[in-house]
mmCIF file of C-alpha atoms and ligand atoms in Angstrom:
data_model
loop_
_atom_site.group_PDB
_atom_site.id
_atom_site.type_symbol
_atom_site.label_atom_id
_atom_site.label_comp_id
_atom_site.label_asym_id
_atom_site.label_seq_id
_atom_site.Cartn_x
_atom_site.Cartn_y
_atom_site.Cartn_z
ATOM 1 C CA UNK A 1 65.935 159.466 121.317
ATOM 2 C CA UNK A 2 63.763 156.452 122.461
ATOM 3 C CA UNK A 3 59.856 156.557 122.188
ATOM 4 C CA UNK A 4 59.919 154.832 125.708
ATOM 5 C CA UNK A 5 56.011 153.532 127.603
ATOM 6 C CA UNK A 6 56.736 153.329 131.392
ATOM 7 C CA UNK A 7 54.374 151.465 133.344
ATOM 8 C CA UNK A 8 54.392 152.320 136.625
ATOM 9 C CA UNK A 9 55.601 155.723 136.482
ATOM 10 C CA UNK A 10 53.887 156.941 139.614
ATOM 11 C CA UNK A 11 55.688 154.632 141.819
ATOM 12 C CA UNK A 12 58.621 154.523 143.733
ATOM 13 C CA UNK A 13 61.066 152.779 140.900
ATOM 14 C CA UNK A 14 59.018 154.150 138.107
ATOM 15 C CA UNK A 15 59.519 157.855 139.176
ATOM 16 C CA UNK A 16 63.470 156.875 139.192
ATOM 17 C CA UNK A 17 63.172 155.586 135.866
ATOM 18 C CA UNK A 18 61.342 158.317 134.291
ATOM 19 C CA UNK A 19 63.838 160.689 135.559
ATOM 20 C CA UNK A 20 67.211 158.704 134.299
ATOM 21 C CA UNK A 21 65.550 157.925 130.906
ATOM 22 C CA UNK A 22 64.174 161.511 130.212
ATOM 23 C CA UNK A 23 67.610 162.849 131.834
ATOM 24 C CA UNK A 24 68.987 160.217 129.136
ATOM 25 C CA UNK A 25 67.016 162.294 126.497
ATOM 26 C CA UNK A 26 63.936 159.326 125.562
ATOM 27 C CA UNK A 27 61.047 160.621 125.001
ATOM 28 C CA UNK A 28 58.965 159.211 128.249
ATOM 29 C CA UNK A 29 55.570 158.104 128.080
ATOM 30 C CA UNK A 30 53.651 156.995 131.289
ATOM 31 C CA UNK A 31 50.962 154.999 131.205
ATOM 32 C CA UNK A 32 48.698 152.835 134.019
ATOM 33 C CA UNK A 33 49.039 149.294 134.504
ATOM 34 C CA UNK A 34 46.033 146.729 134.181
ATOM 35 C CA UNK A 35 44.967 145.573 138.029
ATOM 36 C CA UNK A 36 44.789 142.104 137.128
ATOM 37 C CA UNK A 37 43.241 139.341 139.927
ATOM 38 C CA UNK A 38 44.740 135.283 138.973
ATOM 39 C CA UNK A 39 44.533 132.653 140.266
ATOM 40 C CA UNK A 40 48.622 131.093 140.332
ATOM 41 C CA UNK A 41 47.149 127.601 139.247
ATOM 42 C CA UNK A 42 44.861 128.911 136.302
ATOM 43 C CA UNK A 43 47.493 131.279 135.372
ATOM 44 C CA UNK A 44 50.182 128.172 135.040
ATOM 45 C CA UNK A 45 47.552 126.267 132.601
ATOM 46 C CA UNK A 46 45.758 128.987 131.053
ATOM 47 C CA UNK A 47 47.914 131.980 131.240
ATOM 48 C CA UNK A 48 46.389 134.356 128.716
ATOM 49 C CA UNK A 49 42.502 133.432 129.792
ATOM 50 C CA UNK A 50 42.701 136.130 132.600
ATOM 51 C CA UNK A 51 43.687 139.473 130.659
ATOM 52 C CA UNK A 52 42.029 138.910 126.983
ATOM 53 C CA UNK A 53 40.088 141.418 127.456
ATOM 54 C CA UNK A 54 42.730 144.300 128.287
ATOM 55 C CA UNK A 55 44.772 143.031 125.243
ATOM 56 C CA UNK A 56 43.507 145.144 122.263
ATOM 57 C CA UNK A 57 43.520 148.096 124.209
ATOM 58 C CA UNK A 58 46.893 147.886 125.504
ATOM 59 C CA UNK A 59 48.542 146.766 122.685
ATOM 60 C CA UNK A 60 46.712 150.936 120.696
ATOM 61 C CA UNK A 61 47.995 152.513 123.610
ATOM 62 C CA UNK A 62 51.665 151.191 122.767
ATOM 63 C CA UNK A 63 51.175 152.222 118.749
ATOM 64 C CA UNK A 64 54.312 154.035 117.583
ATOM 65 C CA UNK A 65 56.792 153.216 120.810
ATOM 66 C CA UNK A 66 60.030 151.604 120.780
ATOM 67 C CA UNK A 67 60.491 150.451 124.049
ATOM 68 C CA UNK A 68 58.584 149.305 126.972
ATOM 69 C CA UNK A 69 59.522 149.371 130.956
ATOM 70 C CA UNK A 70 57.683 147.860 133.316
ATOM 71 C CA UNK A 71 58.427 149.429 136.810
ATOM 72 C CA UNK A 72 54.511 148.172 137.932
ATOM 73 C CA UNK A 73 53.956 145.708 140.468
ATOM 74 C CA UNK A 74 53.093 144.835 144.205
ATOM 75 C CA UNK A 75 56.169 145.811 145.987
ATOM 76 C CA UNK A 76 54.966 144.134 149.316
ATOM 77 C CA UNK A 77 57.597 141.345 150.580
ATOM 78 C CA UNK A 78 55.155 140.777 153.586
ATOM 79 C CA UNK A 79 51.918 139.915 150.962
ATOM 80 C CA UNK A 80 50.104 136.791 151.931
ATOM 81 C CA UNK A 81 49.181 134.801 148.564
ATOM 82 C CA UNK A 82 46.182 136.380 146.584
ATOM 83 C CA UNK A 83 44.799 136.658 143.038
ATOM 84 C CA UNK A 84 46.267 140.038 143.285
ATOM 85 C CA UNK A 85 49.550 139.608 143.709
ATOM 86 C CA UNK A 86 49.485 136.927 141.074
ATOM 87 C CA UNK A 87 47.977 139.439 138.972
ATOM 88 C CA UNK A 88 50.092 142.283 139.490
ATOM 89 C CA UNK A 89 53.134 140.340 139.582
ATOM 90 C CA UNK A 90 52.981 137.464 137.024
ATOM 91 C CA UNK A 91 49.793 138.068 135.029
ATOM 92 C CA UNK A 92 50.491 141.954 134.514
ATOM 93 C CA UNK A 93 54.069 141.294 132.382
ATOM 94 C CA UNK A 94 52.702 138.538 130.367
ATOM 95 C CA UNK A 95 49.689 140.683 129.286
ATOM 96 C CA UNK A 96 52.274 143.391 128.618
ATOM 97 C CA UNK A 97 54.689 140.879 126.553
ATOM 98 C CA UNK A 98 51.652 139.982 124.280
ATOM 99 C CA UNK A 99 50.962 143.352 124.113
ATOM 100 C CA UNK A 100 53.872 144.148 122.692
ATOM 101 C CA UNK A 101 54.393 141.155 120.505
ATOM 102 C CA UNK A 102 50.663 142.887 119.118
ATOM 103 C CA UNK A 103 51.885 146.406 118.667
ATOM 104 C CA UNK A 104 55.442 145.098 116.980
ATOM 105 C CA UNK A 105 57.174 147.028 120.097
ATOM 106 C CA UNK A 106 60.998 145.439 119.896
ATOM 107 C CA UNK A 107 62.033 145.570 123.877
ATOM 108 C CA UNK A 108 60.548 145.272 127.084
ATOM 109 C CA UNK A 109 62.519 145.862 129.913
ATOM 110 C CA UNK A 110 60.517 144.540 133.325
ATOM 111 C CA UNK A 111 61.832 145.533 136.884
ATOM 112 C CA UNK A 112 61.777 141.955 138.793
ATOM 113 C CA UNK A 113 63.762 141.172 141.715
ATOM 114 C CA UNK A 114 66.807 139.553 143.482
ATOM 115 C CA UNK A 115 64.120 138.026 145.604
ATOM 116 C CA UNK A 116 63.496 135.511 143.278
ATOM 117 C CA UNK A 117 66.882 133.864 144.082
ATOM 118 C CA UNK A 118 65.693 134.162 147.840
ATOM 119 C CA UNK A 119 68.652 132.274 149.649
ATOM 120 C CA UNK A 120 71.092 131.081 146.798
ATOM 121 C CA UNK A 121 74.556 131.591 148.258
ATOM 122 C CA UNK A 122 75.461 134.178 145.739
ATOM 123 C CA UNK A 123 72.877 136.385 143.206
ATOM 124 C CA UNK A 124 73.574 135.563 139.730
ATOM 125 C CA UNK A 125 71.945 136.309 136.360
ATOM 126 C CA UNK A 126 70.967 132.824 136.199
ATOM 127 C CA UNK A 127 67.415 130.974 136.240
ATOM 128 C CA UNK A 128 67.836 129.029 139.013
ATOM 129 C CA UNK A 129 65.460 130.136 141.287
ATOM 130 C CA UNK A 130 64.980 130.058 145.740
ATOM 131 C CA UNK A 131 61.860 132.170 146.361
ATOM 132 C CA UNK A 132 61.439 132.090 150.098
ATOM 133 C CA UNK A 133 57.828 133.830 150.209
ATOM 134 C CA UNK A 134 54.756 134.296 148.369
ATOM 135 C CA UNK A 135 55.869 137.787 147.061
ATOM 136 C CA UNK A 136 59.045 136.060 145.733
ATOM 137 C CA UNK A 137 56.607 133.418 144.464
ATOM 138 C CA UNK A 138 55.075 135.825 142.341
ATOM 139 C CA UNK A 139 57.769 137.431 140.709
ATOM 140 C CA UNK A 140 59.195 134.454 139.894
ATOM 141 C CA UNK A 141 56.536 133.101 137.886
ATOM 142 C CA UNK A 142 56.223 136.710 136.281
ATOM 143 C CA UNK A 143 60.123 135.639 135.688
ATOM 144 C CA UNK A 144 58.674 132.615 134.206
ATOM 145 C CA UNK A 145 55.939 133.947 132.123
ATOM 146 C CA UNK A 146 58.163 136.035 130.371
ATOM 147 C CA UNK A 147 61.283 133.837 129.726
ATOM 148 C CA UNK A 148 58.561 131.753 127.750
ATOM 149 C CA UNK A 149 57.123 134.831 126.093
ATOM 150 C CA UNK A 150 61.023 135.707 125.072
ATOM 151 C CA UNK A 151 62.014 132.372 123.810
ATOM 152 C CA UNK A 152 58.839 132.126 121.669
ATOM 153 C CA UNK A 153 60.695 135.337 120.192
ATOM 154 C CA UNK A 154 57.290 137.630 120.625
ATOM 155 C CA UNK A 155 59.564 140.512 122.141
ATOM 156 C CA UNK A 156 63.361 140.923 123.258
ATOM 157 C CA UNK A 157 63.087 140.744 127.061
ATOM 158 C CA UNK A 158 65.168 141.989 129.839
ATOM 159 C CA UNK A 159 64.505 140.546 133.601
ATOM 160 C CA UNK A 160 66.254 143.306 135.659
ATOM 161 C CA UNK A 161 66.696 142.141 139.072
ATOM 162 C CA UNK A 162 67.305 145.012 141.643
ATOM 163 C CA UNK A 163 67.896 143.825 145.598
ATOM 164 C CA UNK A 164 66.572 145.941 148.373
ATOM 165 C CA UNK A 165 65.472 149.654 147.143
ATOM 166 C CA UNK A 166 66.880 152.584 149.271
ATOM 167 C CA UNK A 167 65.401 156.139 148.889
ATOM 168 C CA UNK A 168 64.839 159.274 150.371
ATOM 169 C CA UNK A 169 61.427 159.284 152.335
ATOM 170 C CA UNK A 170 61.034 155.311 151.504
ATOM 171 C CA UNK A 171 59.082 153.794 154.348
ATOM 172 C CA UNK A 172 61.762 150.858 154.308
ATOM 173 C CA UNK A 173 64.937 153.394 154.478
ATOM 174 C CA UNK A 174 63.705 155.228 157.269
ATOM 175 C CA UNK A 175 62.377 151.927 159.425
ATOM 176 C CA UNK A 176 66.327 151.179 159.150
ATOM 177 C CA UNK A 177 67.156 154.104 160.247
ATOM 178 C CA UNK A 178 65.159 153.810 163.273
ATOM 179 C CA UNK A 179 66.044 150.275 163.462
ATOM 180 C CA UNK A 180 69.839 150.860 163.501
ATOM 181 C CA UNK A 181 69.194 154.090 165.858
ATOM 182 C CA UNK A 182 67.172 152.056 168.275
ATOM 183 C CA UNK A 183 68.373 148.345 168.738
ATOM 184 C CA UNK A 184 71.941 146.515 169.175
ATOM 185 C CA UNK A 185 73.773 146.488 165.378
ATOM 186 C CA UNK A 186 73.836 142.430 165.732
ATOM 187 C CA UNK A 187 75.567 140.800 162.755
ATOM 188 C CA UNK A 188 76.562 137.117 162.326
ATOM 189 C CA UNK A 189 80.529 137.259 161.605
ATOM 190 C CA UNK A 190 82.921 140.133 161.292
ATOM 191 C CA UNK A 191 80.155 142.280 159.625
ATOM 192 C CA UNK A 192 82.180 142.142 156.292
ATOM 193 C CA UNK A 193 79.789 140.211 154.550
ATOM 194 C CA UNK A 194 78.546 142.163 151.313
ATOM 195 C CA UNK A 195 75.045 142.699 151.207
ATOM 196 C CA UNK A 196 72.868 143.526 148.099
ATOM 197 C CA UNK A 197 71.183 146.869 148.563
ATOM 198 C CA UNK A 198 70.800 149.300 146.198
ATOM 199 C CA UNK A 199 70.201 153.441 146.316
ATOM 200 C CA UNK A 200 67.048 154.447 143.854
ATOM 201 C CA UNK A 201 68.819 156.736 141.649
ATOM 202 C CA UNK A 202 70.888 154.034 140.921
ATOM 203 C CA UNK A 203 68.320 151.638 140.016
ATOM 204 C CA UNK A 204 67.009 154.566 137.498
ATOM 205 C CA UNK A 205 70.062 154.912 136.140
ATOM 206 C CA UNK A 206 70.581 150.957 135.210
ATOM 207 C CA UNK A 207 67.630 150.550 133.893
ATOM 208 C CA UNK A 208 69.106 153.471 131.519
ATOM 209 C CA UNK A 209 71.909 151.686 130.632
ATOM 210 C CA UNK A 210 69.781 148.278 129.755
ATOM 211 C CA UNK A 211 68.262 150.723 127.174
ATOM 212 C CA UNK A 212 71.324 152.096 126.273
ATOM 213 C CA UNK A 213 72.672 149.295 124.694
ATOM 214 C CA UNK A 214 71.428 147.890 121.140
ATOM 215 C CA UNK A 215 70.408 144.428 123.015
ATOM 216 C CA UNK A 216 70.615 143.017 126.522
ATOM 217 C CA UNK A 217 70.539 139.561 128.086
ATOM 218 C CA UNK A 218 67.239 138.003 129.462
ATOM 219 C CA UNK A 219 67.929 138.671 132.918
ATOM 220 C CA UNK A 220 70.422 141.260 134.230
ATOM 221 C CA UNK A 221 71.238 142.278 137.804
ATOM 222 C CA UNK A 222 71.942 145.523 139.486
ATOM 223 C CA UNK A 223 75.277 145.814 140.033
ATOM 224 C CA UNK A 224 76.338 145.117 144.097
ATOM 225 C CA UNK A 225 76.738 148.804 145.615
ATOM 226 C CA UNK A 226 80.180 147.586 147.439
ATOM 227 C CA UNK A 227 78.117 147.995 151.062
ATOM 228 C CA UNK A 228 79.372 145.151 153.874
ATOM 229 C CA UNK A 229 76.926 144.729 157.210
ATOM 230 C CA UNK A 230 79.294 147.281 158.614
ATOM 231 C CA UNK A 231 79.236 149.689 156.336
ATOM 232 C CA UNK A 232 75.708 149.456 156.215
ATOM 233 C CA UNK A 233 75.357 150.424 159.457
ATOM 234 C CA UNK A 234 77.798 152.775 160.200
ATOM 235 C CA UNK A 235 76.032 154.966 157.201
ATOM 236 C CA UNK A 236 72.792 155.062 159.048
ATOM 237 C CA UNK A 237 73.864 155.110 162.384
ATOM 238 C CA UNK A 238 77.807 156.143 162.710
ATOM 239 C CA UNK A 239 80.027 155.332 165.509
ATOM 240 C CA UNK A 240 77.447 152.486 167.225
ATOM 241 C CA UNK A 241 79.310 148.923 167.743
ATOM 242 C CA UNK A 242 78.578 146.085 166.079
ATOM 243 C CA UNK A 243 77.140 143.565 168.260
ATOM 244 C CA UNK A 244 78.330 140.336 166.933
ATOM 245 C CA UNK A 245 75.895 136.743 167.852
ATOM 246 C CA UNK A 246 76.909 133.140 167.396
ATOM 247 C CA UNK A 247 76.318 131.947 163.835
ATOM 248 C CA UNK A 248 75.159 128.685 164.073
ATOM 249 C CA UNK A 249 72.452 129.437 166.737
ATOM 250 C CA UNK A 250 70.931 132.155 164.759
ATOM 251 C CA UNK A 251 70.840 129.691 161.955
ATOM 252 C CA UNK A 252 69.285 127.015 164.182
ATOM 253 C CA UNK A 253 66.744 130.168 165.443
ATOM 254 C CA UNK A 254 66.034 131.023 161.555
ATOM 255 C CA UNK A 255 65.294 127.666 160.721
ATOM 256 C CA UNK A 256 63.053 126.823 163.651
ATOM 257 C CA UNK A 257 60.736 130.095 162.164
ATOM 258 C CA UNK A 258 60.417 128.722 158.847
ATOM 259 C CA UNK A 259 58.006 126.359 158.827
ATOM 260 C CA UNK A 260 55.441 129.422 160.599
ATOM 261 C CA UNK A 261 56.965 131.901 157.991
ATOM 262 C CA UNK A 262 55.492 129.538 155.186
ATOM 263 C CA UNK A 263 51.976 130.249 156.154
ATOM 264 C CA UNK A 264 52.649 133.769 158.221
ATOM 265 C CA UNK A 265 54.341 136.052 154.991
ATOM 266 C CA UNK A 266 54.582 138.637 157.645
ATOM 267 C CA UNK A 267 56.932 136.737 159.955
ATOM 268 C CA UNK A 268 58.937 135.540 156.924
ATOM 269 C CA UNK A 269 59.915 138.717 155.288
ATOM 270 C CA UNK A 270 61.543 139.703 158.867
ATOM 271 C CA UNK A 271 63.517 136.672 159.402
ATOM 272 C CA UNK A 272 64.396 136.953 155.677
ATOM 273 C CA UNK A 273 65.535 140.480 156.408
ATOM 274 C CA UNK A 274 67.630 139.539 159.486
ATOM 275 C CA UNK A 275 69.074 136.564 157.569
ATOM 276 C CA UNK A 276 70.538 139.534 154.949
ATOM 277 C CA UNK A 277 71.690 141.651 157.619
ATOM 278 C CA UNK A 278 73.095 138.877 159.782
ATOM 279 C CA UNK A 279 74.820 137.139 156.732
ATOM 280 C CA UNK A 280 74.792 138.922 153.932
ATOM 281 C CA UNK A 281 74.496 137.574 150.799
ATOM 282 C CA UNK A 282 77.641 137.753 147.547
ATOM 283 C CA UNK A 283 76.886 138.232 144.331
ATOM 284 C CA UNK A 284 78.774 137.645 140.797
ATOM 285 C CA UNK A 285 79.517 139.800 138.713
ATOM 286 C CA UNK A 286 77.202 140.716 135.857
ATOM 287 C CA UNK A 287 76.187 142.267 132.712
ATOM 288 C CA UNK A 288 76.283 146.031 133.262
ATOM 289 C CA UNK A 289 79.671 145.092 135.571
ATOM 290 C CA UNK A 290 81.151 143.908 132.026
ATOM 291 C CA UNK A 291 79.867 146.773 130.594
ATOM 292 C CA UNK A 292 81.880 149.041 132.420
ATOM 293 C CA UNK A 293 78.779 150.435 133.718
ATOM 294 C CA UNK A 294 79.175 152.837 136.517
ATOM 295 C CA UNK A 295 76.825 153.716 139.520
ATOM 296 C CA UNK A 296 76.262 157.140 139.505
ATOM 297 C CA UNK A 297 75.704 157.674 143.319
ATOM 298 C CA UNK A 298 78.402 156.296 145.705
ATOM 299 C CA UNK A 299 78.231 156.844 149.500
ATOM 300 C CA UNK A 300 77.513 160.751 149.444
ATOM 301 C CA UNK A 301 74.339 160.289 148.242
ATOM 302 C CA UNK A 302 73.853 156.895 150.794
ATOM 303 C CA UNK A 303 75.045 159.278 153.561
ATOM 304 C CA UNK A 304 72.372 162.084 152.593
ATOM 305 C CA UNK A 305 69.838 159.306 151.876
ATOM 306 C CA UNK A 306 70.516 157.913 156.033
ATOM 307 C CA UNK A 307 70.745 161.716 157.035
ATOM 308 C CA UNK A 308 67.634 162.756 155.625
ATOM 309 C CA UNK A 309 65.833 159.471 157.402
ATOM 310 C CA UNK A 310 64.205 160.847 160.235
ATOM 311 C CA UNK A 311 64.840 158.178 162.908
ATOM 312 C CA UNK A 312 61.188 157.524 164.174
ATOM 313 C CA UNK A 313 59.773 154.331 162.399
ATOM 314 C CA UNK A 314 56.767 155.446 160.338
ATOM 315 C CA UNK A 315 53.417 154.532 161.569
ATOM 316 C CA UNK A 316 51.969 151.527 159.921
ATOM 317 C CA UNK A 317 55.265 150.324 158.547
ATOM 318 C CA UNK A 318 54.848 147.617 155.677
ATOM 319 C CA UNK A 319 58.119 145.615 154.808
ATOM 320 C CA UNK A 320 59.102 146.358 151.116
ATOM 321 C CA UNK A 321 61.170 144.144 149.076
HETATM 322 N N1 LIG B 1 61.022 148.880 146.253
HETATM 323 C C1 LIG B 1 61.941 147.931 146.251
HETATM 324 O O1 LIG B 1 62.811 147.866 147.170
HETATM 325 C C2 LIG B 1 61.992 146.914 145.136
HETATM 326 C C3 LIG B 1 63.089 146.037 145.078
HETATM 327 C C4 LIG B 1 63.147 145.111 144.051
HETATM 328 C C5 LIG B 1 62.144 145.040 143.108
HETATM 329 N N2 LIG B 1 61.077 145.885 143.187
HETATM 330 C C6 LIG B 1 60.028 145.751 142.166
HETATM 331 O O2 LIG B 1 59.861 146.987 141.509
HETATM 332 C C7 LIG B 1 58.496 147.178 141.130
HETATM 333 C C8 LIG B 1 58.047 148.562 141.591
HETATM 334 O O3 LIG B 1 58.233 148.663 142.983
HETATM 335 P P1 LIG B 1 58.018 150.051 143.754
HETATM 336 O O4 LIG B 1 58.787 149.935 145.016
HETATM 337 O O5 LIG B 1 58.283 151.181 142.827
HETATM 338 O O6 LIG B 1 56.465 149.968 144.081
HETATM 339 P P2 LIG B 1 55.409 151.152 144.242
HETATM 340 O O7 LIG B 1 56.062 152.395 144.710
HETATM 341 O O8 LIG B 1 54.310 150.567 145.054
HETATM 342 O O9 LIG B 1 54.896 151.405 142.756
HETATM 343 C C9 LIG B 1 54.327 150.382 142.003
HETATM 344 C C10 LIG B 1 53.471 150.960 140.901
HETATM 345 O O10 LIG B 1 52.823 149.837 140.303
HETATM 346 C C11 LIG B 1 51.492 150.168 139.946
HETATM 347 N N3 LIG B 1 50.611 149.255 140.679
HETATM 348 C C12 LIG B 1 50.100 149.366 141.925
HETATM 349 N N4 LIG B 1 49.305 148.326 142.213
HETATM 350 C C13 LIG B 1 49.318 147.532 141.117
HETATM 351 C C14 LIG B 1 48.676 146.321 140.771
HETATM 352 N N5 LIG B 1 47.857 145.700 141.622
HETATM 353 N N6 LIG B 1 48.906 145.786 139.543
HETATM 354 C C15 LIG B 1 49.740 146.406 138.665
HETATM 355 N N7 LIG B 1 50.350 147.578 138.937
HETATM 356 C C16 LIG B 1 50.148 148.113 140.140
HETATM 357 C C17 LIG B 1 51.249 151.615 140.336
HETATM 358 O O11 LIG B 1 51.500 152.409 139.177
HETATM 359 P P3 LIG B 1 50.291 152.994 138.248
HETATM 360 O O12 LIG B 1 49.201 153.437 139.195
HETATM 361 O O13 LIG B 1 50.949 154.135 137.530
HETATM 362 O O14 LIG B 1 49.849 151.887 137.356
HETATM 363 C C18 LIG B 1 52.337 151.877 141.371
HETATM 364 O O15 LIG B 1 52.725 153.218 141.408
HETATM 365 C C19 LIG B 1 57.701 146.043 141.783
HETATM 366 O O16 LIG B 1 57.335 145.126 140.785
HETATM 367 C C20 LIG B 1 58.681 145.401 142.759
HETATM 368 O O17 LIG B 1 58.498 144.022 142.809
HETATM 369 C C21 LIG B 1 60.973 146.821 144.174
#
C-alpha cells in the first residue's frame, strides 16, 4: 500500500482515480489544489515568482506520502486565454513539482492531455507538440514546466495524456448523445477511422497501473479504446446511417474557420471536435500497451454509459476536452 495525495479528487477524473487507487488498496489522500492566476509570459521567465507563497504549505501538507496525482485543472477546451487557465494548468503542476522536490515525495503522476498534440497525424508519447487552442496552450506549457522540473531530477514525473473523457452524467457524453440522436452521423471517409476517446473508469484505472509499476516514462498515453467513427456512433445512437461528406471540402471548410478560431476559443474547440469525428485521429502504441495493460471496461460499459445519456443536450453546455 501507497500513501497516495490526489489533487483534484472532487472532480470528474479525480473521483475515477480515487476509486481505482483505493480499489487498488493505496491509502488515498485528497487534498485541494492552489487557484493560481499567471500571466503565460511571466510564467515562461519567472516561473516560480507566482506561487512562493503556497510553497511551504504545500510541500507540510505532503509530509509522509509516497506519491502524488494531480487530476486538478481547468478542463474547459472552449477557455479563452486568462491568468487562470495559465494558473490552473501550467503554474499549478510546477508549484506541485517543487513541492514535492521540498517534501522528498519520489513520484508525481499529473493528468495532462492528448490535446497537447492537437492535430499530429497520430498521438504518440513523444514531445512534439500541435496545440490548436488556448486550453491546449496551457497544458502544454504545464507539459513543459514539468519536463524541466523532471530533468533537473527534483521528482520522477509521469505526463499521462488521456483523449476525450466519457462518463456517465458528463455534460460532454450526453451533448453526444443528443448530438448523434438529433443531426445527420456525417463522417469524412468510410467511418473506420480510429478515434481517441476514452471511458472514465478506464482513465482511473491507468492512472493505477502508472502507479503500479516501480517507475514510468515521462509521458505516457491512454491506451486507444479500439472505437472507429462508426462504432462511435452506432454505440450512442444504433441503427442511424452514416452520412458520409466530401473530404477535401470539409478540409477546405475547416481551414477557412481557423484563422476566427484563433481569437474565438469557442468556435475552435467545435471545429476541432468535428475534425476528430470527421477524421479521426491514429495513435501508436504505448507504454501501458507494452505493458500488457488491459482496459477494464470494453463496450458494455460504453453501451450503458450511451444508454444512461439522456438524449436532451444539457442546458448551458460547455465543451470539455
Ligand atoms: N474531462 C476530460 O475529458 C479530460 C480529458 C483529458 C484531460 N483532462 C484533464 O484532466 C484534468 C481534470 O479534468 P476533469 O474533467 O476531472 O475536470 P473537473 O471535473 O472540472 O475537475 C477538476 C478539479 O480541479 C480542481 N480545480 C478546479 N478549478 C481549478 C483551478 N482554477 N486551479 C486548480 N485546480 C482547479 C477542482 O478540484 P479541488 O476543488 O478538489 O481542488 C476540480 O474538481 C484537467 O487538468 C484536464 O485538463 C480532462
Amino acid at each position: 500500500m501507497t500513501r497516495i495525495a490526489l489533487f483534484g479528487a472532487t472532480g470528474f477524473i479525480g473521483a475515477a482515480c480515487a476509486a481505482a487507487l483505493f480499489g487498488a488498496g493505496h491509502e488515498v489522500l485528497p487534498r485541494p489544489a492552489r487557484r493560481l492566476w499567471v500571466d503565460g509570459e511571466a510564467l515562461a521567465h519567472e516561473p516560480r515568482r507566482a506561487y512562493r507563497p503556497h510553497l511551504a504549505r504545500l510541500a507540510a501538507e505532503l509530509d509522509g506520502v509516497e506519491a502524488v496525482v494531480n487530476a486538478a485543472g481547468v478542463a474547459v477546451s472552449a477557455a479563452r486565454p486568462s491568468p487562470g487557465l495559465v494558473g490552473a494548468n501550467a503554474a499549478w503542476p510546477l508549484l506541485l513539482a517543487d513541492a514535492c522536490e521540498q517534501a522528498a515525495v519520489p513520484r508525481l503522476v499529473h493528468v495532462s492531455t492528448a490535446a497537447v498534440q492537437g492535430r499530429a497525424d497520430r498521438l504518440d508519447e513523444s514531445l512534439r507538440y500541435a496545440p490548436v487552442n488556448p486550453y491546449a496552450r496551457s497544458k502544454t506549457l504545464g507539459e513543459q514546466l514539468l519536463r524541466d522540473a523532471a530533468a533537473a531530477g527534483r521528482v520522477a514525473v509521469t505526463l499521462y495524456r488521456p483523449p476525450s473523457v466519457h462518463g456517465p452524467g458528463r455534460r460532454m457524453t450526453t451533448a453526444f448523445a443528443a448530438f448523434c440522436q438529433r443531426w445527420p452521423l456525417v463522417t469524412c471517409g468510410d467511418g473506420d477511422q480510429p478515434v481517441p476517446v476514452a471511458l472514465i473508469g478506464n482513465v482511473g484505472a491507468a492512472v493505477a497501473a502508472i502507479l503500479a509499476a516501480r517507475s514510468a516514462p515521462l509521458v505516457v498515453s491512454h491506451p486507444y479504446e479500439g472505437h472507429t467513427v462508426r462504432t462511435l456512433y452506432e454505440t450512442f445512437a444504433p441503427g442511424r446511417p452514416l452520412c458520409p461528406l466530401p473530404t477535401r471540402a470539409v478540409r477546405l471548410l475547416l481551414r477557412a474557420a481557423e484563422p476566427t478560431g484563433q481569437w474565438l476559443p469557442p468556435l475552435s474547440a467545435v471545429c476541432r471536435r468535428a475534425e476528430l469525428l470527421l477524421f479521426g485521429q491514429g495513435q501508436e502504441s504505448g507504454w501501458l500497451d507494452a505493458r500488457s495493460f488491459r482496459l477494464p471496461l470494453g463496450q458494455p460499459a460504453w453501451d450503458e454509459v450511451a444508454a444512461a445519456a439522456p438524449h436532451r443536450p444539457p442546458p448551458g453546455d460547455r465543451p470539455t476536452p
